[in-house]
Amino acid sequence: MAKVTGLGGIFFVCNDPERTKQWYQKHLGLNTDQYGCTFFMSEEVKREPKATQQWSPFPADTTYYPIDQKFMINYRVDDLEELLADLQNSGIQQEGDMQEFDYGKFAWIIDCDGRKVELWEPKQEELFEKQ
């Protein structure tokens, strides 16, 4: 049976797409172009930990992100603490404290359109080797 193997893209509405692309390029390092940003991952490339993407439906009454925000994007980052310091120096609002779990570190920021965004630095452990 055919199946979905990952996320093909994230598409969302914003007031000023050019401003939003520039903000994400400046503050989160996305290599944006006229369409947005394409992330290339390849099975041939040896990565530690292995590249993963998460698909998670949330209940309608979730408090994980604002109720009027119908989705939240989770971005993999390579050094969360350094990125948070850079963002703070740029005046970017962080929501709550960074949290650490056995599968990585998480933090949340507010983007230029007022969306809550999740940042994730995966832990480099054998946890990912078992998949």
Tab-separated table of N, CA and C in Angstrom:
chain	number	residue	atom	x	y	z
A	1	MET	N	0.835	-1.171	0.000
A	1	MET	CA	0.000	0.000	0.000
A	1	MET	C	0.886	1.242	0.000
A	2	ALA	N	0.546	2.224	-0.798
A	2	ALA	CA	1.273	3.491	-0.819
A	2	ALA	C	1.037	4.229	0.499
A	3	LYS	N	2.006	5.038	0.927
A	3	LYS	CA	1.868	5.747	2.201
A	3	LYS	C	2.613	7.072	2.147
A	4	VAL	N	2.259	7.948	3.032
A	4	VAL	CA	2.952	9.205	3.184
A	4	VAL	C	4.279	8.927	3.879
A	5	THR	N	5.363	9.569	3.431
A	5	THR	CA	6.680	9.325	4.019
A	5	THR	C	7.250	10.541	4.744
A	6	GLY	N	6.556	11.649	4.773
A	6	GLY	CA	7.033	12.846	5.464
A	6	GLY	C	6.197	14.038	5.064
A	7	LEU	N	6.601	15.187	5.458
A	7	LEU	CA	5.891	16.403	5.097
A	7	LEU	C	6.457	16.939	3.793
A	8	GLY	N	5.577	17.249	2.864
A	8	GLY	CA	6.011	17.812	1.595
A	8	GLY	C	6.172	19.312	1.658
A	9	GLY	N	5.472	19.958	2.538
A	9	GLY	CA	5.580	21.405	2.655
A	9	GLY	C	4.631	21.945	3.695
A	10	ILE	N	4.856	23.167	4.073
A	10	ILE	CA	3.988	23.865	4.998
A	10	ILE	C	3.575	25.147	4.305
A	11	PHE	N	2.287	25.366	4.199
A	11	PHE	CA	1.765	26.529	3.508
A	11	PHE	C	0.835	27.274	4.450
A	12	PHE	N	0.990	28.572	4.553
A	12	PHE	CA	0.177	29.344	5.483
A	12	PHE	C	0.001	30.753	4.958
A	13	VAL	N	-1.011	31.428	5.442
A	13	VAL	CA	-1.354	32.775	5.033
A	13	VAL	C	-0.684	33.778	5.955
A	14	CYS	N	-0.202	34.888	5.399
A	14	CYS	CA	0.328	35.984	6.200
A	14	CYS	C	0.014	37.297	5.492
A	15	ASN	N	0.136	38.392	6.202
A	15	ASN	CA	-0.218	39.699	5.639
A	15	ASN	C	0.745	40.176	4.569
A	16	ASP	N	2.029	39.897	4.721
A	16	ASP	CA	3.051	40.394	3.801
A	16	ASP	C	4.083	39.292	3.569
A	17	PRO	N	3.888	38.447	2.543
A	17	PRO	CA	4.799	37.319	2.316
A	17	PRO	C	6.271	37.723	2.189
A	18	GLU	N	6.568	38.827	1.525
A	18	GLU	CA	7.969	39.245	1.380
A	18	GLU	C	8.572	39.584	2.739
A	19	ARG	N	7.839	40.314	3.572
A	19	ARG	CA	8.312	40.666	4.918
A	19	ARG	C	8.533	39.401	5.742
A	20	THR	N	7.596	38.458	5.644
A	20	THR	CA	7.706	37.212	6.403
A	20	THR	C	8.924	36.411	5.948
A	21	LYS	N	9.143	36.293	4.629
A	21	LYS	CA	10.321	35.568	4.132
A	21	LYS	C	11.607	36.233	4.605
A	22	GLN	N	11.655	37.567	4.566
A	22	GLN	CA	12.844	38.285	5.006
A	22	GLN	C	13.084	38.071	6.500
A	23	TRP	N	12.018	38.080	7.304
A	23	TRP	CA	12.146	37.876	8.752
A	23	TRP	C	12.720	36.493	9.044
A	24	TYR	N	12.177	35.469	8.390
A	24	TYR	CA	12.656	34.099	8.616
A	24	TYR	C	14.083	33.924	8.103
A	25	GLN	N	14.433	34.600	7.019
A	25	GLN	CA	15.803	34.525	6.515
A	25	GLN	C	16.759	35.175	7.513
A	26	LYS	N	16.427	36.356	7.995
A	26	LYS	CA	17.305	37.092	8.907
A	26	LYS	C	17.444	36.418	10.263
A	27	HIS	N	16.327	35.991	10.848
A	27	HIS	CA	16.360	35.538	12.237
A	27	HIS	C	16.504	34.029	12.420
A	28	LEU	N	16.064	33.236	11.444
A	28	LEU	CA	16.161	31.782	11.597
A	28	LEU	C	17.026	31.129	10.513
A	29	GLY	N	17.585	31.937	9.621
A	29	GLY	CA	18.540	31.423	8.648
A	29	GLY	C	17.940	30.630	7.501
A	30	LEU	N	16.644	30.772	7.230
A	30	LEU	CA	16.041	30.061	6.101
A	30	LEU	C	16.546	30.669	4.801
A	31	ASN	N	16.921	29.824	3.870
A	31	ASN	CA	17.411	30.262	2.570
A	31	ASN	C	16.201	30.498	1.664
A	32	THR	N	15.592	31.676	1.785
A	32	THR	CA	14.343	31.950	1.071
A	32	THR	C	14.589	32.421	-0.350
A	33	ASP	N	13.601	32.162	-1.195
A	33	ASP	CA	13.602	32.649	-2.571
A	33	ASP	C	12.190	33.129	-2.895
A	34	GLN	N	11.868	33.290	-4.160
A	34	GLN	CA	10.551	33.825	-4.528
A	34	GLN	C	9.396	32.934	-4.069
A	35	TYR	N	9.655	31.662	-3.848
A	35	TYR	CA	8.596	30.733	-3.447
A	35	TYR	C	8.550	30.495	-1.942
A	36	GLY	N	9.652	30.695	-1.252
A	36	GLY	CA	9.741	30.384	0.173
A	36	GLY	C	11.091	29.760	0.456
A	37	CYS	N	11.095	28.561	1.039
A	37	CYS	CA	12.341	27.863	1.369
A	37	CYS	C	12.134	26.370	1.166
A	38	THR	N	13.089	25.727	0.531
A	38	THR	CA	13.038	24.280	0.336
A	38	THR	C	14.121	23.640	1.194
A	39	PHE	N	13.726	22.628	1.990
A	39	PHE	CA	14.673	21.874	2.805
A	39	PHE	C	14.962	20.567	2.083
A	40	PHE	N	16.226	20.295	1.788
A	40	PHE	CA	16.610	19.075	1.100
A	40	PHE	C	17.171	18.086	2.111
A	41	MET	N	16.591	16.888	2.156
A	41	MET	CA	17.102	15.825	3.016
A	41	MET	C	17.284	14.593	2.139
A	42	SER	N	18.342	13.883	2.380
A	42	SER	CA	18.638	12.733	1.550
A	42	SER	C	19.055	11.553	2.413
A	43	GLU	N	18.584	10.390	2.046
A	43	GLU	CA	18.964	9.177	2.771
A	43	GLU	C	20.449	8.871	2.573
A	44	GLU	N	21.025	9.380	1.461
A	44	GLU	CA	22.435	9.119	1.198
A	44	GLU	C	23.347	9.906	2.140
A	45	VAL	N	22.855	10.990	2.669
A	45	VAL	CA	23.656	11.832	3.556
A	45	VAL	C	23.608	11.249	4.964
A	46	LYS	N	24.762	11.026	5.540
A	46	LYS	CA	24.835	10.516	6.910
A	46	LYS	C	24.625	11.680	7.854
A	47	ARG	N	23.546	11.629	8.631
A	47	ARG	CA	23.231	12.704	9.564
A	47	ARG	C	23.045	12.114	10.939
A	48	GLU	N	23.491	12.844	11.924
A	48	GLU	CA	23.284	12.449	13.311
A	48	GLU	C	22.651	13.617	14.054
A	49	PRO	N	21.500	13.486	14.621
A	49	PRO	CA	20.647	12.314	14.505
A	49	PRO	C	19.991	12.276	13.133
A	50	LYS	N	19.385	11.155	12.816
A	50	LYS	CA	18.719	11.027	11.534
A	50	LYS	C	17.638	12.087	11.413
A	51	ALA	N	17.477	12.623	10.213
A	51	ALA	CA	16.488	13.672	9.981
A	51	ALA	C	15.080	13.108	10.156
A	52	THR	N	14.284	13.811	10.912
A	52	THR	CA	12.900	13.414	11.106
A	52	THR	C	12.006	14.630	10.973
A	53	GLN	N	10.754	14.391	10.661
A	53	GLN	CA	9.728	15.413	10.657
A	53	GLN	C	8.536	14.833	11.386
A	54	GLN	N	7.833	15.657	12.120
A	54	GLN	CA	6.728	15.189	12.949
A	54	GLN	C	5.395	15.678	12.406
A	55	TRP	N	4.392	14.812	12.406
A	55	TRP	CA	3.012	15.163	12.061
A	55	TRP	C	2.172	14.848	13.276
A	56	SER	N	1.558	15.867	13.875
A	56	SER	CA	0.848	15.679	15.137
A	56	SER	C	-0.476	16.429	15.156
A	57	PRO	N	-1.595	15.722	15.059
A	57	PRO	CA	-2.876	16.395	15.227
A	57	PRO	C	-3.119	16.707	16.701
A	58	PHE	N	-3.665	17.887	16.970
A	58	PHE	CA	-3.967	18.305	18.337
A	58	PHE	C	-5.477	18.436	18.506
A	59	PRO	N	-5.996	18.207	19.718
A	59	PRO	CA	-7.435	18.380	19.955
A	59	PRO	C	-7.825	19.854	19.823
A	60	ALA	N	-9.096	20.108	19.535
A	60	ALA	CA	-9.579	21.469	19.317
A	60	ALA	C	-9.375	22.362	20.529
A	61	ASP	N	-9.342	21.788	21.727
A	61	ASP	CA	-9.194	22.595	22.942
A	61	ASP	C	-7.743	22.649	23.440
A	62	THR	N	-6.763	22.422	22.558
A	62	THR	CA	-5.362	22.447	22.952
A	62	THR	C	-4.970	23.800	23.549
A	63	THR	N	-4.064	23.761	24.488
A	63	THR	CA	-3.474	24.989	25.015
A	63	THR	C	-1.996	25.057	24.626
A	64	TYR	N	-1.559	24.133	23.765
A	64	TYR	CA	-0.156	24.083	23.352
A	64	TYR	C	0.229	25.296	22.516
A	65	TYR	N	-0.702	25.793	21.718
A	65	TYR	CA	-0.510	27.044	20.991
A	65	TYR	C	-1.831	27.789	20.945
A	66	PRO	N	-1.804	29.082	20.631
A	66	PRO	CA	-3.023	29.890	20.727
A	66	PRO	C	-4.197	29.304	19.960
A	67	ILE	N	-5.378	29.377	20.546
A	67	ILE	CA	-6.573	28.762	19.972
A	67	ILE	C	-6.934	29.348	18.617
A	68	ASP	N	-6.611	30.630	18.385
A	68	ASP	CA	-6.934	31.230	17.088
A	68	ASP	C	-5.875	30.924	16.033
A	69	GLN	N	-4.821	30.232	16.417
A	69	GLN	CA	-3.780	29.794	15.488
A	69	GLN	C	-4.057	28.332	15.180
A	70	LYS	N	-4.394	28.011	13.958
A	70	LYS	CA	-4.842	26.661	13.602
A	70	LYS	C	-3.710	25.666	13.387
A	71	PHE	N	-2.481	26.114	13.461
A	71	PHE	CA	-1.335	25.226	13.283
A	71	PHE	C	-0.134	25.834	13.967
A	72	MET	N	0.904	25.035	14.174
A	72	MET	CA	2.176	25.550	14.662
A	72	MET	C	3.277	24.824	13.911
A	73	ILE	N	4.254	25.559	13.455
A	73	ILE	CA	5.369	24.979	12.720
A	73	ILE	C	6.505	24.703	13.704
A	74	ASN	N	7.091	23.521	13.588
A	74	ASN	CA	8.239	23.119	14.391
A	74	ASN	C	9.442	23.104	13.455
A	75	TYR	N	10.466	23.890	13.789
A	75	TYR	CA	11.689	23.932	12.993
A	75	TYR	C	12.815	23.245	13.739
A	76	ARG	N	13.539	22.331	13.040
A	76	ARG	CA	14.760	21.735	13.578
A	76	ARG	C	15.824	22.805	13.582
A	77	VAL	N	16.604	22.898	14.657
A	77	VAL	CA	17.715	23.842	14.718
A	77	VAL	C	18.960	23.101	15.173
A	78	ASP	N	20.126	23.649	14.854
A	78	ASP	CA	21.360	22.946	15.196
A	78	ASP	C	21.935	23.354	16.546
A	79	ASP	N	21.603	24.537	17.056
A	79	ASP	CA	22.101	24.977	18.364
A	79	ASP	C	21.067	25.924	18.955
A	80	LEU	N	20.134	25.381	19.702
A	80	LEU	CA	18.993	26.151	20.201
A	80	LEU	C	19.427	27.286	21.124
A	81	GLU	N	20.330	27.028	22.047
A	81	GLU	CA	20.734	28.069	22.995
A	81	GLU	C	21.399	29.248	22.288
A	82	GLU	N	22.254	28.969	21.321
A	82	GLU	CA	22.895	30.046	20.562
A	82	GLU	C	21.855	30.819	19.748
A	83	LEU	N	20.934	30.103	19.116
A	83	LEU	CA	19.892	30.769	18.335
A	83	LEU	C	19.018	31.645	19.223
A	84	LEU	N	18.646	31.149	20.405
A	84	LEU	CA	17.821	31.947	21.318
A	84	LEU	C	18.541	33.222	21.748
A	85	ALA	N	19.849	33.125	21.982
A	85	ALA	CA	20.626	34.319	22.340
A	85	ALA	C	20.627	35.315	21.185
A	86	ASP	N	20.832	34.816	19.967
A	86	ASP	CA	20.808	35.690	18.790
A	86	ASP	C	19.446	36.354	18.627
A	87	LEU	N	18.385	35.566	18.806
A	87	LEU	CA	17.036	36.105	18.667
A	87	LEU	C	16.751	37.156	19.736
A	88	GLN	N	17.173	36.887	20.975
A	88	GLN	CA	16.977	37.848	22.056
A	88	GLN	C	17.702	39.151	21.749
A	89	ASN	N	18.924	39.049	21.229
A	89	ASN	CA	19.697	40.241	20.853
A	89	ASN	C	19.019	41.027	19.739
A	90	SER	N	18.195	40.346	18.943
A	90	SER	CA	17.461	41.001	17.860
A	90	SER	C	16.082	41.478	18.296
A	91	GLY	N	15.756	41.280	19.570
A	91	GLY	CA	14.466	41.734	20.075
A	91	GLY	C	13.307	40.803	19.789
A	92	ILE	N	13.595	39.549	19.442
A	92	ILE	CA	12.542	38.572	19.150
A	92	ILE	C	12.000	38.028	20.461
A	93	GLN	N	10.683	38.007	20.581
A	93	GLN	CA	10.006	37.560	21.800
A	93	GLN	C	10.042	36.042	21.932
A	94	GLN	N	10.530	35.554	23.075
A	94	GLN	CA	10.487	34.123	23.391
A	94	GLN	C	9.287	33.887	24.292
A	95	GLU	N	8.562	32.813	24.048
A	95	GLU	CA	7.402	32.435	24.854
A	95	GLU	C	7.810	31.357	25.837
A	96	GLY	N	7.804	31.663	27.124
A	96	GLY	CA	8.139	30.671	28.141
A	96	GLY	C	9.616	30.344	28.150
A	97	ASP	N	9.959	29.323	28.922
A	97	ASP	CA	11.342	28.891	29.064
A	97	ASP	C	11.649	27.737	28.121
A	98	MET	N	12.923	27.614	27.771
A	98	MET	CA	13.361	26.457	27.004
A	98	MET	C	13.114	25.206	27.853
A	99	GLN	N	12.687	24.135	27.211
A	99	GLN	CA	12.461	22.874	27.911
A	99	GLN	C	13.316	21.790	27.282
A	100	GLU	N	13.754	20.843	28.113
A	100	GLU	CA	14.592	19.748	27.625
A	100	GLU	C	13.946	18.416	27.969
A	101	PHE	N	13.925	17.524	26.966
A	101	PHE	CA	13.361	16.184	27.117
A	101	PHE	C	14.387	15.175	26.623
A	102	ASP	N	14.102	13.897	26.739
A	102	ASP	CA	15.065	12.889	26.294
A	102	ASP	C	15.252	12.885	24.778
A	103	TYR	N	14.401	13.556	24.042
A	103	TYR	CA	14.510	13.613	22.584
A	103	TYR	C	14.911	15.000	22.084
A	104	GLY	N	15.249	15.919	23.004
A	104	GLY	CA	15.765	17.202	22.552
A	104	GLY	C	15.299	18.389	23.363
A	105	LYS	N	15.760	19.560	22.931
A	105	LYS	CA	15.428	20.830	23.573
A	105	LYS	C	14.383	21.554	22.731
A	106	PHE	N	13.472	22.263	23.409
A	106	PHE	CA	12.407	23.000	22.733
A	106	PHE	C	12.324	24.413	23.279
A	107	ALA	N	11.972	25.346	22.409
A	107	ALA	CA	11.671	26.715	22.816
A	107	ALA	C	10.676	27.274	21.810
A	108	TRP	N	10.031	28.362	22.202
A	108	TRP	CA	8.989	28.947	21.367
A	108	TRP	C	9.223	30.434	21.234
A	109	ILE	N	8.974	30.942	20.044
A	109	ILE	CA	9.106	32.368	19.764
A	109	ILE	C	7.848	32.845	19.055
A	110	ILE	N	7.737	34.150	18.918
A	110	ILE	CA	6.646	34.751	18.164
A	110	ILE	C	7.248	35.370	16.907
A	111	ASP	N	6.717	35.000	15.736
A	111	ASP	CA	7.270	35.528	14.489
A	111	ASP	C	6.690	36.906	14.177
A	112	CYS	N	7.083	37.477	13.042
A	112	CYS	CA	6.699	38.834	12.685
A	112	CYS	C	5.207	38.984	12.423
A	113	ASP	N	4.482	37.881	12.234
A	113	ASP	CA	3.037	37.925	12.021
A	113	ASP	C	2.261	37.537	13.272
A	114	GLY	N	2.961	37.390	14.410
A	114	GLY	CA	2.299	37.064	15.669
A	114	GLY	C	2.038	35.588	15.889
A	115	ARG	N	2.604	34.709	15.043
A	115	ARG	CA	2.427	33.266	15.188
A	115	ARG	C	3.422	32.698	16.183
A	116	LYS	N	2.949	31.789	17.021
A	116	LYS	CA	3.844	31.050	17.904
A	116	LYS	C	4.532	29.975	17.068
A	117	VAL	N	5.863	29.902	17.159
A	117	VAL	CA	6.686	28.981	16.381
A	117	VAL	C	7.506	28.156	17.360
A	118	GLU	N	7.626	26.854	17.100
A	118	GLU	CA	8.404	25.968	17.956
A	118	GLU	C	9.769	25.710	17.336
A	119	LEU	N	10.815	25.782	18.145
A	119	LEU	CA	12.184	25.479	17.727
A	119	LEU	C	12.633	24.224	18.468
A	120	TRP	N	13.244	23.280	17.733
A	120	TRP	CA	13.623	21.986	18.315
A	120	TRP	C	15.051	21.640	17.938
A	121	GLU	N	15.858	21.376	18.965
A	121	GLU	CA	17.202	20.846	18.758
A	121	GLU	C	17.178	19.387	19.187
A	122	PRO	N	17.203	18.447	18.215
A	122	PRO	CA	17.152	17.030	18.577
A	122	PRO	C	18.391	16.612	19.354
A	123	LYS	N	18.198	15.640	20.251
A	123	LYS	CA	19.327	15.056	20.980
A	123	LYS	C	20.009	14.044	20.082
A	124	GLN	N	21.310	13.980	20.177
A	124	GLN	CA	22.070	13.028	19.371
A	124	GLN	C	22.333	11.782	20.197
A	125	GLU	N	21.360	10.897	20.191
A	125	GLU	CA	21.466	9.659	20.961
A	125	GLU	C	21.014	8.484	20.107
A	126	GLU	N	21.218	7.317	20.606
A	126	GLU	CA	20.818	6.101	19.889
A	126	GLU	C	19.297	5.984	19.765
A	127	LEU	N	18.565	6.861	20.454
A	127	LEU	CA	17.106	6.870	20.330
A	127	LEU	C	16.709	6.925	18.860
A	128	PHE	N	17.420	7.721	18.066
A	128	PHE	CA	17.091	7.874	16.655
A	128	PHE	C	17.621	6.729	15.819
A	129	GLU	N	18.609	6.013	16.316
A	129	GLU	CA	19.186	4.886	15.596
A	129	GLU	C	18.211	3.716	15.516
A	130	LYS	N	17.267	3.635	16.454
A	130	LYS	CA	16.368	2.488	16.539
A	130	LYS	C	15.236	2.558	15.538
A	131	GLN	N	15.103	3.678	14.838
A	131	GLN	CA	13.969	3.850	13.921
A	131	GLN	C	14.208	3.158	12.600
